[in-house]
Tab-separated table of C-alpha atoms in Angstrom:
chain	number	residue	atom	x	y	z
A	1	UNK	CA	-39.953	-8.435	29.284
A	2	UNK	CA	-43.204	-7.257	30.828
A	3	UNK	CA	-43.965	-4.100	32.841
A	4	UNK	CA	-42.978	-4.354	36.447
A	5	UNK	CA	-45.789	-4.565	39.023
A	6	UNK	CA	-44.497	-1.732	41.162
A	7	UNK	CA	-46.578	-0.834	44.190
A	8	UNK	CA	-45.627	2.586	45.453
A	9	UNK	CA	-45.169	3.836	48.111
A	10	UNK	CA	-45.598	0.297	49.501
A	11	UNK	CA	-47.533	-2.938	49.093
A	12	UNK	CA	-50.278	-4.241	51.384
A	13	UNK	CA	-53.119	-2.578	53.229
A	14	UNK	CA	-56.895	-2.643	53.220
A	15	UNK	CA	-58.792	-2.261	49.938
A	16	UNK	CA	-60.863	0.752	51.056
A	17	UNK	CA	-60.936	3.424	53.703
A	18	UNK	CA	-62.366	2.297	57.015
A	19	UNK	CA	-63.171	5.883	58.071
A	20	UNK	CA	-64.708	8.898	56.370
A	21	UNK	CA	-62.130	11.015	54.589
A	22	UNK	CA	-62.586	14.130	52.480
A	23	UNK	CA	-60.169	14.748	49.649
A	24	UNK	CA	-59.684	17.820	47.512
A	25	UNK	CA	-57.909	17.481	44.189
A	26	UNK	CA	-56.904	20.795	42.658
A	27	UNK	CA	-56.564	20.462	38.893
A	28	UNK	CA	-58.691	18.509	36.442
A	29	UNK	CA	-56.089	17.428	33.908
A	30	UNK	CA	-54.810	13.878	33.515
A	31	UNK	CA	-52.936	13.980	36.840
A	32	UNK	CA	-55.898	15.343	38.783
A	33	UNK	CA	-58.389	12.933	37.219
A	34	UNK	CA	-56.041	10.012	37.977
A	35	UNK	CA	-55.751	11.088	41.624
A	36	UNK	CA	-59.497	11.679	41.958
A	37	UNK	CA	-60.233	8.269	40.431
A	38	UNK	CA	-57.998	6.341	42.831
A	39	UNK	CA	-59.222	8.289	45.860
A	40	UNK	CA	-62.905	7.863	44.983
A	41	UNK	CA	-62.544	4.163	44.209
A	42	UNK	CA	-61.097	3.662	47.679
A	43	UNK	CA	-63.947	5.408	49.417
A	44	UNK	CA	-62.839	9.026	49.861
A	45	UNK	CA	-65.340	11.868	49.408
A	46	UNK	CA	-63.616	13.716	46.590
A	47	UNK	CA	-64.033	17.300	45.447
A	48	UNK	CA	-62.200	18.219	42.253
A	49	UNK	CA	-61.503	21.914	41.605
A	50	UNK	CA	-60.697	22.893	38.013
A	51	UNK	CA	-60.337	26.455	36.707
A	52	UNK	CA	-61.595	25.569	33.221
A	53	UNK	CA	-65.201	24.606	32.524
A	54	UNK	CA	-64.117	21.183	31.283
A	55	UNK	CA	-61.784	18.379	32.280
A	56	UNK	CA	-58.598	17.454	30.501
A	57	UNK	CA	-56.157	20.253	31.257
A	58	UNK	CA	-53.506	20.460	28.558
A	59	UNK	CA	-55.011	17.337	26.945
A	60	UNK	CA	-58.499	18.814	26.932
A	61	UNK	CA	-60.811	19.737	24.060
A	62	UNK	CA	-63.531	22.300	23.611
A	63	UNK	CA	-66.373	22.930	21.184
A	64	UNK	CA	-65.827	25.490	18.436
A	65	UNK	CA	-67.660	26.235	15.168
A	66	UNK	CA	-66.571	26.551	11.589
A	67	UNK	CA	-67.705	29.540	9.546
A	68	UNK	CA	-70.664	27.569	8.164
A	69	UNK	CA	-71.866	26.811	11.696
A	70	UNK	CA	-70.568	23.239	11.811
A	71	UNK	CA	-69.487	22.388	15.381
A	72	UNK	CA	-66.143	20.704	15.951
A	73	UNK	CA	-63.897	19.852	18.886
A	74	UNK	CA	-60.603	21.728	19.079
A	75	UNK	CA	-57.588	20.487	21.033
A	76	UNK	CA	-54.130	21.711	21.933
A	77	UNK	CA	-52.495	19.452	19.427
A	78	UNK	CA	-51.883	15.865	18.467
A	79	UNK	CA	-51.158	13.351	21.254
A	80	UNK	CA	-49.579	9.931	20.763
A	81	UNK	CA	-50.626	7.088	23.088
A	82	UNK	CA	-47.509	4.963	23.270
A	83	UNK	CA	-48.002	1.381	24.312
A	84	UNK	CA	-45.755	1.646	27.372
A	85	UNK	CA	-48.116	4.259	28.802
A	86	UNK	CA	-49.262	1.547	31.200
A	87	UNK	CA	-50.751	3.774	33.872
A	88	UNK	CA	-52.531	6.133	31.483
A	89	UNK	CA	-54.013	3.115	29.727
A	90	UNK	CA	-55.103	1.632	33.067
A	91	UNK	CA	-56.841	4.923	33.794
A	92	UNK	CA	-58.573	4.957	30.405
A	93	UNK	CA	-59.788	1.392	30.941
A	94	UNK	CA	-62.104	2.786	33.629
A	95	UNK	CA	-64.239	4.242	30.840
A	96	UNK	CA	-63.335	1.885	27.978
A	97	UNK	CA	-62.158	-1.534	29.235
A	98	UNK	CA	-61.106	-2.704	25.762
A	99	UNK	CA	-59.503	0.639	24.814
A	100	UNK	CA	-61.649	0.631	21.690
A	101	UNK	CA	-61.162	4.417	21.564
A	102	UNK	CA	-57.601	3.838	20.311
A	103	UNK	CA	-56.464	3.042	16.792
A	104	UNK	CA	-52.971	1.653	16.133
A	105	UNK	CA	-50.650	3.472	13.788
A	106	UNK	CA	-48.617	1.322	11.385
A	107	UNK	CA	-45.488	3.455	11.533
A	108	UNK	CA	-43.772	6.425	13.110
A	109	UNK	CA	-42.031	7.994	10.117
A	110	UNK	CA	-39.477	10.790	10.302
A	111	UNK	CA	-39.221	13.060	7.254
A	112	UNK	CA	-36.163	15.160	6.470
A	113	UNK	CA	-35.065	17.530	3.725
A	114	UNK	CA	-34.285	16.203	0.280
A	115	UNK	CA	-36.749	13.329	0.516
A	116	UNK	CA	-35.005	11.595	3.419
A	117	UNK	CA	-37.182	9.348	5.564
A	118	UNK	CA	-36.739	7.021	8.520
A	119	UNK	CA	-39.180	4.453	9.860
A	120	UNK	CA	-39.570	2.918	13.317
A	121	UNK	CA	-41.937	0.174	12.144
A	122	UNK	CA	-40.825	-3.438	12.241
A	123	UNK	CA	-37.930	-2.971	14.643
A	124	UNK	CA	-37.249	-5.530	17.382
A	125	UNK	CA	-38.656	-4.437	20.718
A	126	UNK	CA	-35.685	-5.397	22.858
A	127	UNK	CA	-32.344	-3.696	23.346
A	128	UNK	CA	-29.772	-3.905	21.950
A	129	UNK	CA	-31.405	-5.528	18.905
A	130	UNK	CA	-33.681	-2.541	18.262
A	131	UNK	CA	-30.690	-0.179	18.237
A	132	UNK	CA	-28.657	-2.509	16.020
A	133	UNK	CA	-31.535	-2.952	13.544
A	134	UNK	CA	-32.155	0.789	13.323
A	135	UNK	CA	-28.451	1.507	12.805
A	136	UNK	CA	-28.119	-1.165	10.124
A	137	UNK	CA	-31.063	-0.041	8.021
A	138	UNK	CA	-30.585	3.730	8.128
A	139	UNK	CA	-28.849	5.267	5.118
A	140	UNK	CA	-27.483	8.134	7.226
A	141	UNK	CA	-24.766	5.966	8.809
A	142	UNK	CA	-21.985	4.108	7.009
A	143	UNK	CA	-19.299	1.868	8.456
A	144	UNK	CA	-16.698	4.629	8.498
A	145	UNK	CA	-19.204	6.869	10.302
A	146	UNK	CA	-19.662	4.239	13.019
A	147	UNK	CA	-15.923	4.153	13.564
A	148	UNK	CA	-15.962	7.864	14.421
A	149	UNK	CA	-18.876	7.653	16.855
A	150	UNK	CA	-18.206	8.139	20.551
A	151	UNK	CA	-19.146	4.581	21.527
A	152	UNK	CA	-18.846	5.056	25.292
A	153	UNK	CA	-21.076	8.132	25.113
A	154	UNK	CA	-23.657	6.329	22.980
A	155	UNK	CA	-23.610	3.388	25.401
A	156	UNK	CA	-25.072	5.669	28.064
A	157	UNK	CA	-28.428	5.290	26.288
A	158	UNK	CA	-28.421	1.638	27.402
A	159	UNK	CA	-26.991	2.311	30.867
A	160	UNK	CA	-29.810	4.420	32.263
A	161	UNK	CA	-29.910	4.427	36.040
A	162	UNK	CA	-31.630	7.397	37.644
A	163	UNK	CA	-29.043	8.062	40.338
A	164	UNK	CA	-25.998	7.588	38.142
A	165	UNK	CA	-27.441	9.137	34.982
A	166	UNK	CA	-28.643	12.353	36.568
A	167	UNK	CA	-25.514	12.689	38.694
A	168	UNK	CA	-23.305	12.493	35.606
A	169	UNK	CA	-25.443	14.195	32.972
A	170	UNK	CA	-27.943	16.570	34.596
A	171	UNK	CA	-25.469	19.461	34.402
A	172	UNK	CA	-24.851	18.860	30.669
A	173	UNK	CA	-27.230	20.124	28.005
A	174	UNK	CA	-28.977	17.677	25.704
A	175	UNK	CA	-27.358	19.462	22.763
A	176	UNK	CA	-23.869	19.063	24.165
A	177	UNK	CA	-24.471	15.374	24.827
A	178	UNK	CA	-25.703	14.785	21.282
A	179	UNK	CA	-22.721	16.747	19.923
A	180	UNK	CA	-20.380	14.545	21.948
A	181	UNK	CA	-21.611	11.404	20.194
A	182	UNK	CA	-20.058	12.573	16.897
A	183	UNK	CA	-22.860	11.185	14.758
A	184	UNK	CA	-22.883	12.359	11.131
A	185	UNK	CA	-25.049	15.496	10.796
A	186	UNK	CA	-27.725	13.706	8.768
A	187	UNK	CA	-27.898	10.811	11.227
A	188	UNK	CA	-28.180	13.158	14.153
A	189	UNK	CA	-30.909	15.144	12.428
A	190	UNK	CA	-32.981	12.149	11.371
A	191	UNK	CA	-32.507	9.882	14.391
A	192	UNK	CA	-32.218	12.310	17.295
A	193	UNK	CA	-33.400	15.852	16.620
A	194	UNK	CA	-37.106	15.041	16.234
A	195	UNK	CA	-37.011	12.950	19.383
A	196	UNK	CA	-35.158	15.587	21.392
A	197	UNK	CA	-37.615	18.292	20.329
A	198	UNK	CA	-40.680	16.244	21.260
A	199	UNK	CA	-40.489	17.218	24.940
A	200	UNK	CA	-41.050	20.940	24.350
A	201	UNK	CA	-37.581	21.814	25.680
A	202	UNK	CA	-34.794	23.270	23.496
A	203	UNK	CA	-31.639	21.162	23.281
A	204	UNK	CA	-29.449	24.028	24.424
A	205	UNK	CA	-31.279	24.197	27.774
A	206	UNK	CA	-32.642	20.707	28.397
A	207	UNK	CA	-30.809	18.382	30.780
A	208	UNK	CA	-28.911	15.561	29.093
A	209	UNK	CA	-29.902	13.378	32.050
A	210	UNK	CA	-33.538	14.002	31.213
A	211	UNK	CA	-32.899	13.242	27.542
A	212	UNK	CA	-31.238	9.929	28.437
A	213	UNK	CA	-34.235	9.042	30.589
A	214	UNK	CA	-36.472	9.781	27.584
A	215	UNK	CA	-34.346	7.567	25.320
A	216	UNK	CA	-34.657	4.769	27.875
A	217	UNK	CA	-38.401	5.211	28.378
A	218	UNK	CA	-39.368	5.499	24.728
A	219	UNK	CA	-36.893	3.279	22.909
A	220	UNK	CA	-33.988	1.512	24.562
A	221	UNK	CA	-35.782	0.256	27.692
A	222	UNK	CA	-39.284	0.087	26.214
A	223	UNK	CA	-40.510	-3.480	25.537
A	224	UNK	CA	-43.497	-2.296	23.481
A	225	UNK	CA	-41.823	-0.634	20.486
A	226	UNK	CA	-41.921	2.979	19.402
A	227	UNK	CA	-45.034	2.852	17.207
A	228	UNK	CA	-48.100	4.227	18.995
A	229	UNK	CA	-51.895	4.498	18.987
A	230	UNK	CA	-54.150	7.515	18.465
A	231	UNK	CA	-57.641	8.398	19.681
A	232	UNK	CA	-60.229	7.875	16.940
A	233	UNK	CA	-62.478	10.667	18.224
A	234	UNK	CA	-61.846	14.100	19.714
A	235	UNK	CA	-60.591	13.901	23.294
A	236	UNK	CA	-63.746	15.492	24.658
A	237	UNK	CA	-65.943	12.839	23.046
A	238	UNK	CA	-63.734	9.811	23.628
A	239	UNK	CA	-62.277	10.614	27.050
A	240	UNK	CA	-63.380	13.635	29.024
A	241	UNK	CA	-67.170	13.522	28.806
A	242	UNK	CA	-67.165	9.817	29.665
A	243	UNK	CA	-64.736	10.511	32.509
A	244	UNK	CA	-66.922	13.279	33.894
A	245	UNK	CA	-69.786	10.780	34.027
A	246	UNK	CA	-67.510	8.142	35.581
A	247	UNK	CA	-66.379	10.484	38.344
A	248	UNK	CA	-69.949	11.563	39.034
A	249	UNK	CA	-71.004	7.911	39.422
A	250	UNK	CA	-68.232	7.520	41.989
A	251	UNK	CA	-69.460	10.483	43.985
A	252	UNK	CA	-66.836	13.002	42.901
A	253	UNK	CA	-68.033	16.598	43.134
A	254	UNK	CA	-66.486	18.490	40.234
A	255	UNK	CA	-66.231	22.255	40.704
A	256	UNK	CA	-65.317	23.311	37.181
A	257	UNK	CA	-64.857	26.971	36.387
A	258	UNK	CA	-63.458	27.608	39.873
A	259	UNK	CA	-59.956	28.402	41.117
A	260	UNK	CA	-58.192	27.235	44.255
A	261	UNK	CA	-56.190	30.136	45.649
A	262	UNK	CA	-54.702	28.978	48.946
A	263	UNK	CA	-54.153	25.921	51.134
A	264	UNK	CA	-54.203	26.302	54.910
A	265	UNK	CA	-52.686	23.597	57.064
A	266	UNK	CA	-54.635	23.078	60.282
A	267	UNK	CA	-53.458	21.869	63.661
A	268	UNK	CA	-53.012	18.108	63.900
A	269	UNK	CA	-56.228	16.454	64.964
A	270	UNK	CA	-58.403	19.475	64.209
A	271	UNK	CA	-62.069	18.585	63.870
A	272	UNK	CA	-62.261	20.227	60.452
A	273	UNK	CA	-59.616	17.964	58.953
A	274	UNK	CA	-55.974	18.579	58.164
A	275	UNK	CA	-56.504	21.333	55.553
A	276	UNK	CA	-58.719	24.095	54.283
A	277	UNK	CA	-58.564	24.977	50.594
A	278	UNK	CA	-59.767	28.447	49.644
A	279	UNK	CA	-61.542	28.745	46.294
A	280	UNK	CA	-62.755	31.786	44.390
A	281	UNK	CA	-66.267	30.458	43.824
A	282	UNK	CA	-67.086	28.048	46.639
A	283	UNK	CA	-65.365	29.535	49.654
A	284	UNK	CA	-63.210	27.416	51.970
A	285	UNK	CA	-63.373	23.635	51.683
A	286	UNK	CA	-62.212	21.310	54.455
A	287	UNK	CA	-60.191	18.226	53.642
A	288	UNK	CA	-58.205	15.376	55.156
A	289	UNK	CA	-56.243	14.897	51.951
A	290	UNK	CA	-55.164	17.446	49.355
A	291	UNK	CA	-53.589	16.732	45.966
A	292	UNK	CA	-52.253	19.717	44.048
A	293	UNK	CA	-52.300	18.529	40.427
A	294	UNK	CA	-51.475	21.837	38.809
A	295	UNK	CA	-49.253	23.168	36.027
A	296	UNK	CA	-46.139	25.059	37.041
A	297	UNK	CA	-47.456	28.626	37.265
A	298	UNK	CA	-50.696	27.882	39.198
A	299	UNK	CA	-48.831	25.527	41.550
A	300	UNK	CA	-46.263	28.178	42.357
A	301	UNK	CA	-49.031	30.737	42.919
A	302	UNK	CA	-51.001	28.502	45.306
A	303	UNK	CA	-47.912	27.614	47.353
A	304	UNK	CA	-46.783	31.250	47.486
A	305	UNK	CA	-50.214	32.216	48.857
A	306	UNK	CA	-50.143	29.436	51.503
A	307	UNK	CA	-47.800	30.494	54.347
A	308	UNK	CA	-48.785	27.566	56.551
A	309	UNK	CA	-47.042	25.262	54.064
A	310	UNK	CA	-43.984	26.461	55.916
A	311	UNK	CA	-41.149	24.123	54.971
A	312	UNK	CA	-38.639	26.548	53.457
A	313	UNK	CA	-36.623	23.987	51.498
A	314	UNK	CA	-39.754	22.508	49.923
A	315	UNK	CA	-41.088	25.942	49.015
A	316	UNK	CA	-37.806	26.695	47.246
A	317	UNK	CA	-38.195	23.493	45.225
A	318	UNK	CA	-41.678	24.476	44.115
A	319	UNK	CA	-40.635	28.040	43.379
A	320	UNK	CA	-37.711	26.717	41.340
A	321	UNK	CA	-40.006	25.054	38.815
A	322	UNK	CA	-39.925	26.878	35.491
A	323	UNK	CA	-41.581	26.918	32.084
A	324	UNK	CA	-39.910	25.972	28.838
A	325	UNK	CA	-40.269	27.753	25.493
A	326	UNK	CA	-43.730	28.134	23.915
A	327	UNK	CA	-45.160	25.690	21.385
A	328	UNK	CA	-47.404	26.346	18.399
A	329	UNK	CA	-50.315	24.333	17.002
A	330	UNK	CA	-51.879	25.317	13.682
A	331	UNK	CA	-54.863	23.388	12.367
A	332	UNK	CA	-55.833	23.973	8.732
A	333	UNK	CA	-58.951	22.941	6.850
A	334	UNK	CA	-57.845	22.689	3.199
A	335	UNK	CA	-60.040	22.668	0.101
A	336	UNK	CA	-58.459	19.561	-1.454
A	337	UNK	CA	-57.080	16.174	-0.435
A	338	UNK	CA	-53.440	15.337	0.088
A	339	UNK	CA	-51.509	12.884	-2.047
A	340	UNK	CA	-52.415	9.217	-1.478
A	341	UNK	CA	-50.174	7.282	0.860
A	342	UNK	CA	-49.411	10.099	3.272
A	343	UNK	CA	-48.842	8.922	6.861
A	344	UNK	CA	-51.453	10.069	9.399
A	345	UNK	CA	-48.592	11.415	11.524
A	346	UNK	CA	-44.993	12.194	10.640
A	347	UNK	CA	-42.189	13.786	12.575
A	348	UNK	CA	-40.257	16.330	10.541
A	349	UNK	CA	-36.789	17.784	10.836
A	350	UNK	CA	-34.397	20.084	9.047
A	351	UNK	CA	-37.001	22.421	7.535
A	352	UNK	CA	-37.537	25.459	9.743
A	353	UNK	CA	-39.505	25.228	12.950
A	354	UNK	CA	-41.888	22.473	11.796
A	355	UNK	CA	-41.662	19.418	14.088
A	356	UNK	CA	-44.536	17.256	12.870
A	357	UNK	CA	-47.520	17.007	10.561
A	358	UNK	CA	-50.793	15.334	11.609
A	359	UNK	CA	-53.470	14.496	9.033
A	360	UNK	CA	-56.565	14.424	11.207
A	361	UNK	CA	-58.863	13.302	8.406
A	362	UNK	CA	-56.977	10.004	8.293
A	363	UNK	CA	-57.640	8.965	11.914
A	364	UNK	CA	-60.221	11.181	13.683
A	365	UNK	CA	-63.877	10.555	12.847
A	366	UNK	CA	-65.007	14.182	13.027
A	367	UNK	CA	-62.304	15.369	10.633
A	368	UNK	CA	-62.802	12.330	8.397
A	369	UNK	CA	-66.493	13.188	8.031
A	370	UNK	CA	-65.701	16.802	7.162
A	371	UNK	CA	-63.176	15.710	4.528
A	372	UNK	CA	-65.626	13.218	3.026
A	373	UNK	CA	-68.317	15.909	2.827
A	374	UNK	CA	-66.117	18.637	1.338
A	375	UNK	CA	-63.403	16.753	-0.516
A	376	UNK	CA	-60.781	18.534	1.566
A	377	UNK	CA	-58.272	17.654	4.283
A	378	UNK	CA	-57.664	18.598	7.930
A	379	UNK	CA	-53.966	19.154	8.635
A	380	UNK	CA	-52.278	20.112	11.895
A	381	UNK	CA	-48.762	21.511	12.170
A	382	UNK	CA	-46.688	21.641	15.364
A	383	UNK	CA	-43.628	23.611	16.400
A	384	UNK	CA	-42.073	22.719	19.765
A	385	UNK	CA	-39.785	24.906	21.858
A	386	UNK	CA	-40.307	27.997	19.734
A	387	UNK	CA	-37.952	30.822	20.647
A	388	UNK	CA	-39.939	33.348	22.730
A	389	UNK	CA	-38.961	36.245	20.463
A	390	UNK	CA	-40.583	34.697	17.368
A	391	UNK	CA	-43.727	36.480	16.190
A	392	UNK	CA	-46.905	34.672	15.231
A	393	UNK	CA	-46.450	35.799	11.629
A	394	UNK	CA	-42.925	34.334	11.523
A	395	UNK	CA	-44.103	31.045	12.976
A	396	UNK	CA	-47.028	30.761	10.559
A	397	UNK	CA	-44.839	31.501	7.540
A	398	UNK	CA	-42.245	28.973	8.659
A	399	UNK	CA	-44.781	26.212	9.342
A	400	UNK	CA	-46.521	26.755	6.035
A	401	UNK	CA	-43.205	26.606	4.169
A	402	UNK	CA	-42.450	23.330	5.927
A	403	UNK	CA	-45.828	21.874	4.961
A	404	UNK	CA	-45.291	22.841	1.321
A	405	UNK	CA	-41.823	21.261	1.413
A	406	UNK	CA	-42.980	17.901	2.750
A	407	UNK	CA	-46.407	17.887	1.042
A	408	UNK	CA	-45.926	19.880	-2.212
A	409	UNK	CA	-49.523	19.305	-3.261
A	410	UNK	CA	-50.636	21.654	-0.472
A	411	UNK	CA	-48.961	24.666	-2.106
A	412	UNK	CA	-51.989	25.137	-4.367
A	413	UNK	CA	-54.556	24.429	-1.636
A	414	UNK	CA	-56.844	27.113	-0.276
A	415	UNK	CA	-57.248	27.386	3.502
A	416	UNK	CA	-60.977	27.304	4.286
A	417	UNK	CA	-60.635	27.458	8.099
A	418	UNK	CA	-57.781	27.677	10.565
A	419	UNK	CA	-57.079	27.718	14.272
A	420	UNK	CA	-53.696	28.849	15.587
A	421	UNK	CA	-52.602	28.304	19.210
A	422	UNK	CA	-49.410	29.557	20.828
A	423	UNK	CA	-49.097	28.333	24.412
A	424	UNK	CA	-46.472	28.804	27.104
A	425	UNK	CA	-47.288	26.435	29.981
A	426	UNK	CA	-45.144	23.291	29.659
A	427	UNK	CA	-42.522	22.487	32.306
A	428	UNK	CA	-38.827	23.069	31.740
A	429	UNK	CA	-36.347	20.273	32.385
A	430	UNK	CA	-33.321	22.497	32.486
A	431	UNK	CA	-29.765	21.508	33.289
A	432	UNK	CA	-29.168	21.023	36.991
A	433	UNK	CA	-32.870	20.998	37.884
A	434	UNK	CA	-33.522	17.306	38.556
A	435	UNK	CA	-32.260	17.132	42.140
A	436	UNK	CA	-34.153	20.313	43.057
A	437	UNK	CA	-37.477	19.288	41.483
A	438	UNK	CA	-40.195	18.518	44.069
A	439	UNK	CA	-41.521	14.984	44.136
A	440	UNK	CA	-44.996	13.618	44.784
A	441	UNK	CA	-44.472	13.466	48.551
A	442	UNK	CA	-44.344	16.697	50.549
A	443	UNK	CA	-43.260	17.474	54.122
A	444	UNK	CA	-46.935	17.719	55.082
A	445	UNK	CA	-48.987	14.642	55.963
A	446	UNK	CA	-51.982	14.314	53.656
A	447	UNK	CA	-50.687	16.754	51.002
A	448	UNK	CA	-49.188	15.494	47.738
A	449	UNK	CA	-48.219	16.933	44.361
A	450	UNK	CA	-49.058	15.555	40.923
A	451	UNK	CA	-48.407	16.614	37.355
A	452	UNK	CA	-45.809	16.255	34.637
A	453	UNK	CA	-43.555	18.794	36.388
A	454	UNK	CA	-42.848	16.660	39.496
A	455	UNK	CA	-39.985	14.217	39.940
A	456	UNK	CA	-41.006	10.542	39.848
A	457	UNK	CA	-39.210	7.403	41.114
A	458	UNK	CA	-39.504	5.724	37.706
A	459	UNK	CA	-38.884	6.679	34.056
A	460	UNK	CA	-41.901	8.381	32.529
A	461	UNK	CA	-42.864	11.347	30.360
A	462	UNK	CA	-45.673	13.556	29.059
A	463	UNK	CA	-49.193	12.108	29.535
A	464	UNK	CA	-47.867	8.970	31.217
A	465	UNK	CA	-45.917	11.052	33.729
A	466	UNK	CA	-49.105	12.971	34.533
A	467	UNK	CA	-51.220	9.829	35.018
A	468	UNK	CA	-48.517	8.081	37.052
A	469	UNK	CA	-47.990	11.080	39.311
A	470	UNK	CA	-51.725	11.309	40.010
A	471	UNK	CA	-51.873	7.667	41.058
A	472	UNK	CA	-48.767	8.016	43.211
A	473	UNK	CA	-50.190	11.132	44.862
A	474	UNK	CA	-53.383	9.284	45.774
A	475	UNK	CA	-51.312	6.367	47.088
A	476	UNK	CA	-49.226	8.759	49.154
A	477	UNK	CA	-52.139	10.278	51.065
A	478	UNK	CA	-54.130	7.031	51.356
A	479	UNK	CA	-51.114	5.381	52.996
A	480	UNK	CA	-51.847	7.477	56.104
A	481	UNK	CA	-54.918	5.322	56.658
A	482	UNK	CA	-53.375	2.016	55.664
A	483	UNK	CA	-55.121	1.731	52.306
A	484	UNK	CA	-53.592	-0.486	49.613
A	485	UNK	CA	-52.019	1.487	46.766
A	486	UNK	CA	-53.082	1.577	43.164
A	487	UNK	CA	-50.647	-0.607	41.184
A	488	UNK	CA	-48.207	1.633	39.316
A	489	UNK	CA	-46.400	-0.013	36.427
A	490	UNK	CA	-43.204	0.898	34.645
A	491	UNK	CA	-40.781	-0.065	31.934
A	492	UNK	CA	-37.592	-1.489	33.488
A	493	UNK	CA	-36.179	1.243	35.659
A	494	UNK	CA	-32.576	0.552	34.676
A	495	UNK	CA	-30.897	-0.033	31.357
A	496	UNK	CA	-29.665	-3.288	29.905
A	497	UNK	CA	-26.012	-2.476	30.567
A	498	UNK	CA	-26.270	-1.195	34.124
A	499	UNK	CA	-24.334	-3.074	36.774
A	500	UNK	CA	-25.896	-6.491	37.613
A	501	UNK	CA	-26.099	-5.657	41.309
A	502	UNK	CA	-28.204	-2.608	40.467
A	503	UNK	CA	-30.650	-4.739	38.490
A	504	UNK	CA	-30.868	-7.243	41.361
A	505	UNK	CA	-31.600	-4.390	43.766
A	506	UNK	CA	-34.326	-3.160	41.423
A	507	UNK	CA	-36.020	-6.566	41.450
A	508	UNK	CA	-35.860	-6.678	45.248
A	509	UNK	CA	-37.348	-3.185	45.484
A	510	UNK	CA	-40.246	-4.111	43.193
A	511	UNK	CA	-41.096	-7.120	45.406
A	512	UNK	CA	-41.054	-5.244	48.727
């Protein structure tokens, strides 16, 4: 079962532009860089506008210094590069054809209270055998527990079909869906809670349709397995500095440290192009294509300030985008090592707000060198979907208690350095929002959206959703000039137990 060679929005066309076209990409995160890459490779004159002074967006990194003057690269938290992130990996191959920047993890362990642990290593990669193997080897489910489970509800994980799934489950919360399955509390905690929390949305607000899509994308419909890779260096070193050089070689003009404030749609056939994009630092820029690859709040602000983008229904879709709860990242430089045999990354559940523990000194070269020099350890703690009323002090105390629970040897450690981030800029996937979410295409020729907040025609999430949306946005605007699209690949778009006629239709669609 290999990834499908989808070509969206259509197949065919010339390999490069036959006429001069100017493109403006607003946003320099993964989605914006993906769009800029595809546009530049096909001959467009690309200007990329990014408010920060560096590329990467929410996956970016910046230089900081420890108290002793040692420079290091700080990020917004651990990122897993799952092996079904086909489009993100295709993007990264532009700067590292062999993906030598990545290091495979051996396991994806889940730790729970009382010494409980689950592993996703060694499972079959195909459904339903992966589900059966996981169910058989977990100690949180016994035969009598299986007899109480809502089998028809659980089967929905293997019946994913975007139209049907969202129609039936988008109005239900993820928490209510998980409750309906009647799994034993320990099984639910160990097998589902960590996964459900990983998308920054609280169960009591997140769409069950979205959760079922995530189950399909990451586990049930994923032919690559759930174990992932990590970047061996900081993101700035491994990805974003090389990508800045790559874009420059392809003629992309990067306006970092500048903000796009407004998009003006010009009369059809105007000599200045289809659009003008106003920026704070470089005035008005003319363009034939525009890709808005922005997080929720900046996207809403730009559209609100752009009255010529005058489709009322589309504006309501954009304005309806919302943010989920904040998330916390706390990196600690400790004065002593951790116990041997600790996993580089572990999901955690059942102990306060702590959602995972990353041991940077076990996989990232910069942290490994610091640990070797000092005899210490570099530990990062995450809390997803933190209630907005929680104070920083409460979050810190809770995370530290969780670390001491799962790694008791850290209770006696002294914190030599720390960096604490509390951010509130990830998209919400609330109940009832799927049908109203804007997609990549817009009502305006030459203008497309990209980012992990937009609706896509295939299952995807997090960094892969961002990369895929950027490629689709570039394809969308290039189609106006008959240019062949960038291949966009996907896990199977429908589950194993969907109706056969739906799977046949899917195959036909992928070949069109």
